Amino acid sequence: MRGQFSIDFFLVLSVIVAFLVVVYGVAVEEGGKTRLLDSAILSKRGVDSVSSLVEFVSLGGNYSTISVEVFIPREASCFYFNDTTRKISCVLSSRYLTGAKNRVEGRSLFASAPVRFSCGTGSESGWFDVNATLISQTSTAGQYVSVSCLKVT
C-alpha cells in the first residue's frame, strides 16, 4: 500500500513538473516577443518625433533650432538616415527578427534640405535630447539640417 502511494505521488509530481516546464518556456517566449513589440513601438515613436523635428526646422528659416527628448530602448540602435529614400530609421536587435524585418522606418521627409546626423545611439539606451538646426552655407549657397543627440543623464 505504501509503495503504491509513493509511485502515484511521483507520477503525479512528474506530470506537474512537465506542465510547469512547458508553461515556463511559453511564458519566456511570449515575454521576449512583448519586449520586442515595446521596443519597436518606442523606436517608431522616436523616429517619427525626429522626422517631424527635421521637417519643422527645415521650414523654419535660417538657423532655426528645435529640440525634443526621445526615449530609445535597449534593443534599438537609432537615427540612421537614408539619402535615397529620405527616411530616418532604427535597427532592432532581437532573435525573433530575421532579415529586413529588424528595421523601423519613419515616413519620407518632404523637406528638400539635406540632413546630416552627428548622432547614432549605437548600444546606448535611455533618454536623448535631439537637437535640429537649419544651417545656411554661404560658400555653397545651400542649406542643410544638422541633427545632434545628447544623452540625458
PDB file of C-alpha atoms in Angstrom:
ATOM      1  CA  MET A   1       0.000   0.000   0.000  1.00  0.00           C
ATOM      2  CA  ARG A   2       2.812   2.367   0.872  1.00  0.00           C
ATOM      3  CA  GLY A   3       4.697   1.579  -2.306  1.00  0.00           C
ATOM      4  CA  GLN A   4       1.602   2.226  -4.394  1.00  0.00           C
ATOM      5  CA  PHE A   5       1.183   5.665  -2.799  1.00  0.00           C
ATOM      6  CA  SER A   6       4.836   6.525  -3.470  1.00  0.00           C
ATOM      7  CA  ILE A   7       4.589   5.552  -7.157  1.00  0.00           C
ATOM      8  CA  ASP A   8       1.342   7.511  -7.608  1.00  0.00           C
ATOM      9  CA  PHE A   9       2.841  10.550  -5.884  1.00  0.00           C
ATOM     10  CA  PHE A  10       5.920  10.616  -8.125  1.00  0.00           C
ATOM     11  CA  LEU A  11       3.810  10.013 -11.229  1.00  0.00           C
ATOM     12  CA  VAL A  12       1.560  12.983 -10.429  1.00  0.00           C
ATOM     13  CA  LEU A  13       4.575  15.079  -9.435  1.00  0.00           C
ATOM     14  CA  SER A  14       6.340  14.338 -12.743  1.00  0.00           C
ATOM     15  CA  VAL A  15       3.223  15.365 -14.728  1.00  0.00           C
ATOM     16  CA  ILE A  16       3.022  18.627 -12.768  1.00  0.00           C
ATOM     17  CA  VAL A  17       6.736  19.375 -13.279  1.00  0.00           C
ATOM     18  CA  ALA A  18       6.479  18.671 -17.023  1.00  0.00           C
ATOM     19  CA  PHE A  19       3.474  21.004 -17.247  1.00  0.00           C
ATOM     20  CA  LEU A  20       5.342  23.751 -15.365  1.00  0.00           C
ATOM     21  CA  VAL A  21       8.370  23.441 -17.676  1.00  0.00           C
ATOM     22  CA  VAL A  22       6.166  23.841 -20.753  1.00  0.00           C
ATOM     23  CA  VAL A  23       4.308  26.821 -19.257  1.00  0.00           C
ATOM     24  CA  TYR A  24       7.585  28.478 -18.243  1.00  0.00           C
ATOM     25  CA  GLY A  25       9.004  28.085 -21.756  1.00  0.00           C
ATOM     26  CA  VAL A  26       5.913  29.629 -23.333  1.00  0.00           C
ATOM     27  CA  ALA A  27       5.938  32.493 -20.803  1.00  0.00           C
ATOM     28  CA  VAL A  28       9.596  33.321 -21.527  1.00  0.00           C
ATOM     29  CA  GLU A  29       8.983  33.222 -25.292  1.00  0.00           C
ATOM     30  CA  GLU A  30       5.935  35.489 -25.085  1.00  0.00           C
ATOM     31  CA  GLY A  31       7.743  37.865 -22.720  1.00  0.00           C
ATOM     32  CA  GLY A  32      10.546  38.265 -25.248  1.00  0.00           C
ATOM     33  CA  LYS A  33       8.076  38.987 -28.029  1.00  0.00           C
ATOM     34  CA  THR A  34       6.303  41.559 -25.863  1.00  0.00           C
ATOM     35  CA  ARG A  35       9.596  43.332 -25.089  1.00  0.00           C
ATOM     36  CA  LEU A  36      10.384  43.377 -28.812  1.00  0.00           C
ATOM     37  CA  LEU A  37       6.991  44.901 -29.597  1.00  0.00           C
ATOM     38  CA  ASP A  38       7.516  47.552 -26.907  1.00  0.00           C
ATOM     39  CA  SER A  39      10.955  48.342 -28.358  1.00  0.00           C
ATOM     40  CA  ALA A  40       9.546  48.608 -31.878  1.00  0.00           C
ATOM     41  CA  ILE A  41       6.810  50.990 -30.734  1.00  0.00           C
ATOM     42  CA  LEU A  42       9.228  53.176 -28.761  1.00  0.00           C
ATOM     43  CA  SER A  43      11.676  53.225 -31.683  1.00  0.00           C
ATOM     44  CA  LYS A  44       8.932  54.162 -34.132  1.00  0.00           C
ATOM     45  CA  ARG A  45       7.782  56.971 -31.850  1.00  0.00           C
ATOM     46  CA  GLY A  46      11.372  58.275 -31.620  1.00  0.00           C
ATOM     47  CA  VAL A  47      11.883  58.109 -35.387  1.00  0.00           C
ATOM     48  CA  ASP A  48       8.592  59.905 -36.021  1.00  0.00           C
ATOM     49  CA  SER A  49       9.479  62.624 -33.490  1.00  0.00           C
ATOM     50  CA  VAL A  50      12.863  63.230 -35.101  1.00  0.00           C
ATOM     51  CA  SER A  51      11.311  63.209 -38.598  1.00  0.00           C
ATOM     52  CA  SER A  52       8.817  65.867 -37.518  1.00  0.00           C
ATOM     53  CA  LEU A  53      11.626  67.805 -35.871  1.00  0.00           C
ATOM     54  CA  VAL A  54      13.627  67.871 -39.119  1.00  0.00           C
ATOM     55  CA  GLU A  55      10.560  68.951 -41.101  1.00  0.00           C
ATOM     56  CA  PHE A  56       9.743  71.834 -38.745  1.00  0.00           C
ATOM     57  CA  VAL A  57      13.321  73.074 -38.683  1.00  0.00           C
ATOM     58  CA  SER A  58      13.698  72.964 -42.454  1.00  0.00           C
ATOM     59  CA  LEU A  59      10.547  75.061 -42.813  1.00  0.00           C
ATOM     60  CA  GLY A  60      11.512  77.455 -40.020  1.00  0.00           C
ATOM     61  CA  GLY A  61      14.146  79.514 -41.814  1.00  0.00           C
ATOM     62  CA  ASN A  62      17.842  80.199 -41.351  1.00  0.00           C
ATOM     63  CA  TYR A  63      19.372  78.978 -38.112  1.00  0.00           C
ATOM     64  CA  SER A  64      16.090  77.850 -36.616  1.00  0.00           C
ATOM     65  CA  THR A  65      16.580  75.299 -33.847  1.00  0.00           C
ATOM     66  CA  ILE A  66      14.203  72.858 -32.213  1.00  0.00           C
ATOM     67  CA  SER A  67      14.877  70.209 -29.570  1.00  0.00           C
ATOM     68  CA  VAL A  68      12.912  67.199 -28.475  1.00  0.00           C
ATOM     69  CA  GLU A  69      13.516  64.425 -25.947  1.00  0.00           C
ATOM     70  CA  VAL A  70      13.045  60.864 -27.159  1.00  0.00           C
ATOM     71  CA  PHE A  71      13.425  57.503 -25.454  1.00  0.00           C
ATOM     72  CA  ILE A  72      15.458  54.807 -27.180  1.00  0.00           C
ATOM     73  CA  PRO A  73      15.028  51.240 -25.847  1.00  0.00           C
ATOM     74  CA  ARG A  74      17.912  48.906 -25.114  1.00  0.00           C
ATOM     75  CA  GLU A  75      17.211  46.677 -28.138  1.00  0.00           C
ATOM     76  CA  ALA A  76      17.395  49.557 -30.663  1.00  0.00           C
ATOM     77  CA  SER A  77      20.168  51.432 -32.412  1.00  0.00           C
ATOM     78  CA  CYS A  78      18.617  54.570 -33.854  1.00  0.00           C
ATOM     79  CA  PHE A  79      18.812  57.571 -36.114  1.00  0.00           C
ATOM     80  CA  TYR A  80      20.223  56.313 -39.368  1.00  0.00           C
ATOM     81  CA  PHE A  81      19.370  58.442 -42.397  1.00  0.00           C
ATOM     82  CA  ASN A  82      18.987  57.063 -45.919  1.00  0.00           C
ATOM     83  CA  ASP A  83      19.599  59.788 -48.543  1.00  0.00           C
ATOM     84  CA  THR A  84      17.823  57.966 -51.361  1.00  0.00           C
ATOM     85  CA  THR A  85      14.575  57.191 -49.537  1.00  0.00           C
ATOM     86  CA  ARG A  86      14.919  60.243 -47.228  1.00  0.00           C
ATOM     87  CA  LYS A  87      13.861  58.162 -44.229  1.00  0.00           C
ATOM     88  CA  ILE A  88      15.192  58.028 -40.679  1.00  0.00           C
ATOM     89  CA  SER A  89      15.345  54.552 -39.191  1.00  0.00           C
ATOM     90  CA  CYS A  90      16.218  52.414 -36.181  1.00  0.00           C
ATOM     91  CA  VAL A  91      17.618  48.884 -36.196  1.00  0.00           C
ATOM     92  CA  LEU A  92      16.251  46.409 -33.661  1.00  0.00           C
ATOM     93  CA  SER A  93      18.355  43.536 -32.390  1.00  0.00           C
ATOM     94  CA  SER A  94      16.354  40.511 -31.417  1.00  0.00           C
ATOM     95  CA  ARG A  95      16.411  36.785 -32.016  1.00  0.00           C
ATOM     96  CA  TYR A  96      12.763  36.999 -33.082  1.00  0.00           C
ATOM     97  CA  LEU A  97      13.533  39.151 -36.137  1.00  0.00           C
ATOM     98  CA  THR A  98      15.263  37.998 -39.288  1.00  0.00           C
ATOM     99  CA  GLY A  99      16.461  39.789 -42.399  1.00  0.00           C
ATOM    100  CA  ALA A 100      14.938  43.152 -43.263  1.00  0.00           C
ATOM    101  CA  LYS A 101      12.265  42.885 -40.583  1.00  0.00           C
ATOM    102  CA  ASN A 102      14.604  44.335 -37.975  1.00  0.00           C
ATOM    103  CA  ARG A 103      14.319  47.932 -39.250  1.00  0.00           C
ATOM    104  CA  VAL A 104      11.795  50.532 -38.075  1.00  0.00           C
ATOM    105  CA  GLU A 105      11.486  53.429 -40.526  1.00  0.00           C
ATOM    106  CA  GLY A 106       9.784  56.786 -40.372  1.00  0.00           C
ATOM    107  CA  ARG A 107       7.963  58.452 -43.211  1.00  0.00           C
ATOM    108  CA  SER A 108       9.823  60.061 -46.096  1.00  0.00           C
ATOM    109  CA  LEU A 109      10.882  63.631 -45.393  1.00  0.00           C
ATOM    110  CA  PHE A 110       9.223  66.287 -47.533  1.00  0.00           C
ATOM    111  CA  ALA A 111      11.850  68.944 -46.896  1.00  0.00           C
ATOM    112  CA  SER A 112      14.418  69.185 -49.653  1.00  0.00           C
ATOM    113  CA  ALA A 113      17.292  70.289 -47.415  1.00  0.00           C
ATOM    114  CA  PRO A 114      19.952  67.614 -46.891  1.00  0.00           C
ATOM    115  CA  VAL A 115      20.110  66.117 -43.408  1.00  0.00           C
ATOM    116  CA  ARG A 116      23.384  65.489 -41.570  1.00  0.00           C
ATOM    117  CA  PHE A 117      23.240  63.326 -38.474  1.00  0.00           C
ATOM    118  CA  SER A 118      26.010  63.602 -35.941  1.00  0.00           C
ATOM    119  CA  CYS A 119      24.327  61.153 -33.657  1.00  0.00           C
ATOM    120  CA  GLY A 120      23.623  57.500 -33.579  1.00  0.00           C
ATOM    121  CA  THR A 121      22.588  55.880 -30.360  1.00  0.00           C
ATOM    122  CA  GLY A 122      24.590  52.718 -31.042  1.00  0.00           C
ATOM    123  CA  SER A 123      24.388  50.497 -27.999  1.00  0.00           C
ATOM    124  CA  GLU A 124      23.204  53.284 -25.703  1.00  0.00           C
ATOM    125  CA  SER A 125      19.641  53.411 -24.479  1.00  0.00           C
ATOM    126  CA  GLY A 126      17.582  55.827 -22.474  1.00  0.00           C
ATOM    127  CA  TRP A 127      16.516  59.426 -22.958  1.00  0.00           C
ATOM    128  CA  PHE A 128      18.189  61.553 -25.614  1.00  0.00           C
ATOM    129  CA  ASP A 129      17.907  65.276 -26.263  1.00  0.00           C
ATOM    130  CA  VAL A 130      17.760  65.548 -30.067  1.00  0.00           C
ATOM    131  CA  ASN A 131      18.534  68.987 -31.464  1.00  0.00           C
ATOM    132  CA  ALA A 132      17.967  70.005 -35.097  1.00  0.00           C
ATOM    133  CA  THR A 133      19.281  73.239 -36.627  1.00  0.00           C
ATOM    134  CA  LEU A 134      18.900  74.612 -40.147  1.00  0.00           C
ATOM    135  CA  ILE A 135      22.334  75.825 -41.222  1.00  0.00           C
ATOM    136  CA  SER A 136      22.965  78.084 -44.207  1.00  0.00           C
ATOM    137  CA  GLN A 137      26.202  77.595 -46.097  1.00  0.00           C
ATOM    138  CA  THR A 138      27.432  80.841 -47.565  1.00  0.00           C
ATOM    139  CA  SER A 139      30.143  79.285 -49.709  1.00  0.00           C
ATOM    140  CA  THR A 140      27.885  76.788 -51.487  1.00  0.00           C
ATOM    141  CA  ALA A 141      24.654  78.811 -51.210  1.00  0.00           C
ATOM    142  CA  GLY A 142      22.807  75.819 -49.790  1.00  0.00           C
ATOM    143  CA  GLN A 143      21.184  74.780 -46.576  1.00  0.00           C
ATOM    144  CA  TYR A 144      21.238  71.603 -44.568  1.00  0.00           C
ATOM    145  CA  VAL A 145      19.669  70.366 -41.357  1.00  0.00           C
ATOM    146  CA  SER A 146      22.165  69.368 -38.684  1.00  0.00           C
ATOM    147  CA  VAL A 147      20.844  66.828 -36.155  1.00  0.00           C
ATOM    148  CA  SER A 148      22.755  66.113 -32.956  1.00  0.00           C
ATOM    149  CA  CYS A 149      21.970  63.900 -29.960  1.00  0.00           C
ATOM    150  CA  LEU A 150      22.953  64.241 -26.342  1.00  0.00           C
ATOM    151  CA  LYS A 151      22.198  61.541 -23.779  1.00  0.00           C
ATOM    152  CA  VAL A 152      20.197  62.938 -20.892  1.00  0.00           C
ATOM    153  CA  THR A 153      21.636  61.920 -17.543  1.00  0.00           C
TER     154      THR A 153
END
